[in-house]
Coordinates of C-alpha atoms and ligand atoms in Angstrom, one line a residue:
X1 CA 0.0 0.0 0.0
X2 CA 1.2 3.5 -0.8
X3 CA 1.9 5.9 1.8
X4 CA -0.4 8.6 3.2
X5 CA -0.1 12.0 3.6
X6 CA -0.8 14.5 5.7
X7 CA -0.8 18.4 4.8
X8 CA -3.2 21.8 5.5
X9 CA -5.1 22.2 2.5
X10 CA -8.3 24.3 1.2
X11 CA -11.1 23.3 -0.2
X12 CA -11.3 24.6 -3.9
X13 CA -14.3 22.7 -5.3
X14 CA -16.5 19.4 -4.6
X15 CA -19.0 17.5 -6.5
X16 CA -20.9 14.6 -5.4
X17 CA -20.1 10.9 -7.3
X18 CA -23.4 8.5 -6.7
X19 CA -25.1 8.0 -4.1
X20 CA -22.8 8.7 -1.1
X21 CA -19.1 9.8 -2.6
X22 CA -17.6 12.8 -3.5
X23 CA -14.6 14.3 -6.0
X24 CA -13.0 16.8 -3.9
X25 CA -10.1 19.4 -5.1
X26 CA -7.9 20.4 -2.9
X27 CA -5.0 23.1 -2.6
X28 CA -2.2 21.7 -0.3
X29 CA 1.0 23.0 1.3
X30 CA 3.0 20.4 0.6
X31 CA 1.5 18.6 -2.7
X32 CA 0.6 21.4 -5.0
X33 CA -3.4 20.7 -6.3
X34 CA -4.6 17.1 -5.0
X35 CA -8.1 16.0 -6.5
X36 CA -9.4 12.5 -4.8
X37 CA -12.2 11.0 -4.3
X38 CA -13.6 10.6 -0.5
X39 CA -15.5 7.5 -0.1
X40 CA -18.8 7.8 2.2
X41 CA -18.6 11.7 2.2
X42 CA -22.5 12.1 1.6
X43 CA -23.6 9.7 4.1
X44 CA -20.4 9.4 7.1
X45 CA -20.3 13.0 8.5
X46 CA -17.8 11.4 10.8
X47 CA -14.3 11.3 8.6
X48 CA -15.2 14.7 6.8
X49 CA -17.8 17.2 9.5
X50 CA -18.0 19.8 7.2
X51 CA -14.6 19.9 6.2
X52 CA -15.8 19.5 3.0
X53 CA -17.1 23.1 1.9
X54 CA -15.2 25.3 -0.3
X55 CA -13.0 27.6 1.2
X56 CA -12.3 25.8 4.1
X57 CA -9.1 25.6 5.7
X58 CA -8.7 21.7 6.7
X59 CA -5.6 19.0 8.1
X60 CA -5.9 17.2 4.4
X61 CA -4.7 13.1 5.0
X62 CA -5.0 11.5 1.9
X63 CA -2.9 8.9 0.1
X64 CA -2.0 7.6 -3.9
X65 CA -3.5 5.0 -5.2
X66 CA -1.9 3.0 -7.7
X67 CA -3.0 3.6 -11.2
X68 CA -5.6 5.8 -10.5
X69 CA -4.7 9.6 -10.9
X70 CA -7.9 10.2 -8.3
X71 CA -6.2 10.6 -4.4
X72 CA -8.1 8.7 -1.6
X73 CA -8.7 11.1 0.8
X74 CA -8.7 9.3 4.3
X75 CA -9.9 11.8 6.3
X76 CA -10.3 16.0 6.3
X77 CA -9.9 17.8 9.9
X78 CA -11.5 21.5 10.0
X79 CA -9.1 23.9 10.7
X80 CA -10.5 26.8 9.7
X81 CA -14.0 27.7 8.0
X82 CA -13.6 31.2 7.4
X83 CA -17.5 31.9 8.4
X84 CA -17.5 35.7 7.3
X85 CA -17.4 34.5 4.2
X86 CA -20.9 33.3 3.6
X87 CA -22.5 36.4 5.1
X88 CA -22.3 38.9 2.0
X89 CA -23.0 38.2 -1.6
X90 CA -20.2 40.1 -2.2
X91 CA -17.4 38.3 0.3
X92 CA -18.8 35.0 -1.7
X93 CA -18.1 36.2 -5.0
X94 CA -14.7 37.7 -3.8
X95 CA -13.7 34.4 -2.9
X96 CA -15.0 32.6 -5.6
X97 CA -13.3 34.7 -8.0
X98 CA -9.8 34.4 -6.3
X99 CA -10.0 29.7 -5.5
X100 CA -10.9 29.9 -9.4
X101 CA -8.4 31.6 -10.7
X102 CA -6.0 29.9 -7.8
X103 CA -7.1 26.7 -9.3
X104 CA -6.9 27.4 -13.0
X105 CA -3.4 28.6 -13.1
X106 CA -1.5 26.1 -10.9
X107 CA -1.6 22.7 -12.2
X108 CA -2.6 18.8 -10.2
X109 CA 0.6 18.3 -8.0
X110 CA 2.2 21.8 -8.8
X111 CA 4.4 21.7 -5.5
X112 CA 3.8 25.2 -4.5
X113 CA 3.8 25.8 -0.5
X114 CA 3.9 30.3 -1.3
X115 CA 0.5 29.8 -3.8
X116 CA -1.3 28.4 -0.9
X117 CA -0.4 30.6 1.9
X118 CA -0.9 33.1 -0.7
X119 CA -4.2 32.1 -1.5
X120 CA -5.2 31.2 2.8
X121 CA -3.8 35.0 3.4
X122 CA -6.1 36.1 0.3
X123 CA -9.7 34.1 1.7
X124 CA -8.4 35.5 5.6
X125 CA -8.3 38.6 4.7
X126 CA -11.7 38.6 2.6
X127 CA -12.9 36.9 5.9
X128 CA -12.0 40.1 8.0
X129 CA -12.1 42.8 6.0
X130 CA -14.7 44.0 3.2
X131 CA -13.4 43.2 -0.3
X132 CA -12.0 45.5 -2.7
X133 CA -11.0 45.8 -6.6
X134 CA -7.7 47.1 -5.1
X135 CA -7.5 44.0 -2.8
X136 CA -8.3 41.6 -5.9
X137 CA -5.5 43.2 -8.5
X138 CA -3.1 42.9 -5.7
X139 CA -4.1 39.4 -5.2
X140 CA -3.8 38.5 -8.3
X141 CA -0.6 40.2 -9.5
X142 CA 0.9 38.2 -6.4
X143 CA -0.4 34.7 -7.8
X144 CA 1.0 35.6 -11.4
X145 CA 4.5 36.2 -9.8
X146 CA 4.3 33.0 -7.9
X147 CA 2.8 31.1 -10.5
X148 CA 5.6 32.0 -13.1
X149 CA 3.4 34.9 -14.8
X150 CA 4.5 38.1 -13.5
X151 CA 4.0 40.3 -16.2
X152 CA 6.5 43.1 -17.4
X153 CA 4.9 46.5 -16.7
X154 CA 7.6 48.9 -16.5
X155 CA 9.3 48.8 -19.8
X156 CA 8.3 47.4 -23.1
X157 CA 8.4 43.7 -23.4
X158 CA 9.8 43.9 -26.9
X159 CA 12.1 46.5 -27.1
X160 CA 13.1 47.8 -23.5
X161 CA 12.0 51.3 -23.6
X162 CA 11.3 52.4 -20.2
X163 CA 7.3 53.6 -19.3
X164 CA 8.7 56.7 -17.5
X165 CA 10.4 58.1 -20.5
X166 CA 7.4 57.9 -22.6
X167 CA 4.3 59.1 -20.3
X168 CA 2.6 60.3 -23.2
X169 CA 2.6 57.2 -25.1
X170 CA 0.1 55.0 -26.0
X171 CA 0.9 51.7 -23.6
X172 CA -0.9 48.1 -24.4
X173 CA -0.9 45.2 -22.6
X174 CA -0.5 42.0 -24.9
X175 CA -1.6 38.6 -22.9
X176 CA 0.7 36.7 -25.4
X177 CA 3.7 38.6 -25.1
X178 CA 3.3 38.7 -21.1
X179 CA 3.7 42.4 -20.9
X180 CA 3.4 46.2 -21.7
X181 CA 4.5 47.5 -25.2
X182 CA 5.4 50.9 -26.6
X183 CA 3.5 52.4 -29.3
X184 CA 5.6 51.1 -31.7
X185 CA 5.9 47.9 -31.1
X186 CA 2.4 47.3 -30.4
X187 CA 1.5 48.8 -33.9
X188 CA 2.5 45.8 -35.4
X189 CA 0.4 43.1 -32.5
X190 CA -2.6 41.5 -32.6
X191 CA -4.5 40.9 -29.9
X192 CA -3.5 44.1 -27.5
X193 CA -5.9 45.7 -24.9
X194 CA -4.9 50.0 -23.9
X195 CA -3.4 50.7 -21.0
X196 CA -4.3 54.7 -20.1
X197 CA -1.1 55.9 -18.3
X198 CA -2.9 56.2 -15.4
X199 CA -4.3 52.7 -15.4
X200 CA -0.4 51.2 -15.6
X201 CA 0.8 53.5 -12.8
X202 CA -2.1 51.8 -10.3
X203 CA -1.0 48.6 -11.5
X204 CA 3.0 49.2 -11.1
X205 CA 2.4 50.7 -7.9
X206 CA 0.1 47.6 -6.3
X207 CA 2.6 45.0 -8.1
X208 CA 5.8 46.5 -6.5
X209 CA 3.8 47.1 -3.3
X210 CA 1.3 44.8 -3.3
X211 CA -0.8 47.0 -0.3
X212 CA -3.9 45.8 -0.4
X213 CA -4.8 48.4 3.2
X214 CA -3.9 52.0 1.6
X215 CA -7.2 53.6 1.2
X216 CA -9.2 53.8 -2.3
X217 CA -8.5 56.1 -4.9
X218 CA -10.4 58.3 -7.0
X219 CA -10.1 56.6 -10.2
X220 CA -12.2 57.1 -13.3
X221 CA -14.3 54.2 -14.4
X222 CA -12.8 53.9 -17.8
X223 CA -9.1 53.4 -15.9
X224 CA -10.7 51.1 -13.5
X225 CA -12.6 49.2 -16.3
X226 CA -9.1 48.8 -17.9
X227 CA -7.4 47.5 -15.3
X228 CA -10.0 45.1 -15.0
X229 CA -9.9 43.6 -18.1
X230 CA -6.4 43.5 -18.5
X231 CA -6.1 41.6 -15.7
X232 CA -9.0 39.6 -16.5
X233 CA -7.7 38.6 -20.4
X234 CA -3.9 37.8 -19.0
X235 CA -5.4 35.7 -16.3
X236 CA -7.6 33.4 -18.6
X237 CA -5.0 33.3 -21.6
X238 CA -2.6 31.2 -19.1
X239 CA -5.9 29.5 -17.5
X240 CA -6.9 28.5 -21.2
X241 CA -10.8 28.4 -20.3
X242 CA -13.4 31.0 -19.4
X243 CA -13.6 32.5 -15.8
X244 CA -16.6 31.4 -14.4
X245 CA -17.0 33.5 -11.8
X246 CA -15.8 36.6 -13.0
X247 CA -19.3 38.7 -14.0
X248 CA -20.0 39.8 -10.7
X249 CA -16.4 41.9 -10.8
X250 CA -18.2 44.3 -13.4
X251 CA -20.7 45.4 -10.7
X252 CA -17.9 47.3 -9.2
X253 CA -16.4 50.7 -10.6
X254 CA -14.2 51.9 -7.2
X255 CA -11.2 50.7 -7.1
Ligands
ZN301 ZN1 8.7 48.7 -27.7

């Protein structure tokens, strides 16, 4: 028999299988995305008392089976069910939004102990505090660095020339190229979204500081709605699929 394992873990999704089983996904500390299957989940509240909800912060023991890419998950201990969650519409979407995106960029058994504390820091501080745009972009520009994405947004990706020489330019973002480029070079892309001056100094500034506390600023929507999607677009070209939970983000215009 193979070993077991033990390791803090959240809750990213869970679907029932039959009668009394479930497929749970997991992110844990010590072995990247686990997805297994935990036998009797439905019926046996014993093994898994509601340490089976997304979002939750649970003691994760599961072990390998042997041909079967599907985990057996022995047992799930709650350690944490970060219960402010469930008490705003807006908290749940928040939260959604960030174990989706989590989940879509970091691969099954992605060893990655920084993308889970990043993401338990990300679904605490949701839990404590109200959410923000500014809390989200910050979020997420911290899981593209420690994913592999960080995107280049001081100079241009192509041909080096430094955004504060050329204020008055006309930036773009291109997803493919994984970065900001100069109005030349972007005369020539495909596939490029504007970035307003304005827009890239918010998102410099909350990359290189990542502050999610400072208070909010008076931005215009249009900068805000750019910021937005750029952030959006990059996210999905590396997840490769549609952001479910995404809509709800276009309710919001402060930043
Ligand atoms: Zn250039």
């Amino acid at each position: 028999m193979l070993h077991s394992h033990v390791t803090p873990a959240i809750v990213l999704r869970a679907r029932s299988l039959g009668e009394s089983d479930k497929i749970v996904s997991f992110l844990t500390e010590t072995h990247g995305k686990v997805t297994g299957i935990a036998k009797g989940a439905k019926r046996s509240r014993k093994r898994f008392v509601n340490s089976l909800e997304p979002f939750s912060l649970v003691n994760l023991c599961f072990r390998d089976r042997l041909q079967n890419s599907l985990a057996f998950i022995i047992a799930s201990d709650l350690l944490r069910s970060f219960k402010q969650l469930a008490t705003t519409l807006e908290k749940i979407s928040f939260a959604s939004y960030i174990v989706e995106v989590t989940d879509g960029l970091i691969g099954e058994r992605d060893e990655n102990p920084l993308v889970f504390r990043h993401l338990r820091d990300g679904l605490g501080y949701l839990d404590e505090h109200g959410a923000s745009l500014r809390f989200l972009t910050a979020f997420e520009l911290k899981l593209l660095q420690l994913a592999g994405y960080q995107p280049l947004l001081d100079r241009c990706k192509r041909c080096g020339k430094d955004r504060r020489d050329r204020l008055t330019d006309r930036w773009h973002f291109s997803p493919r190229d994984g970065g900001i480029l100069c109005e030349t070079c972007s005369r020539w892309t495909k596939e490029i979204l504007p970035l307003a001056a304005k827009a890239l100094e918010v998102l410099v500034d909350l990359q290189v500081e990542r502050s999610t506390t400072f208070p909010c600023m008076l931005l215009s929507s249009s900068v805000v709605k750019e910021i937005r999607f750029v952030m959006q677009r990059f996210i999905q070209f590396h997840m490769d699929r549609e952001i479910k939970s995404s809509s709800f983000l276009n309710d919001f215009s402060i930043m």
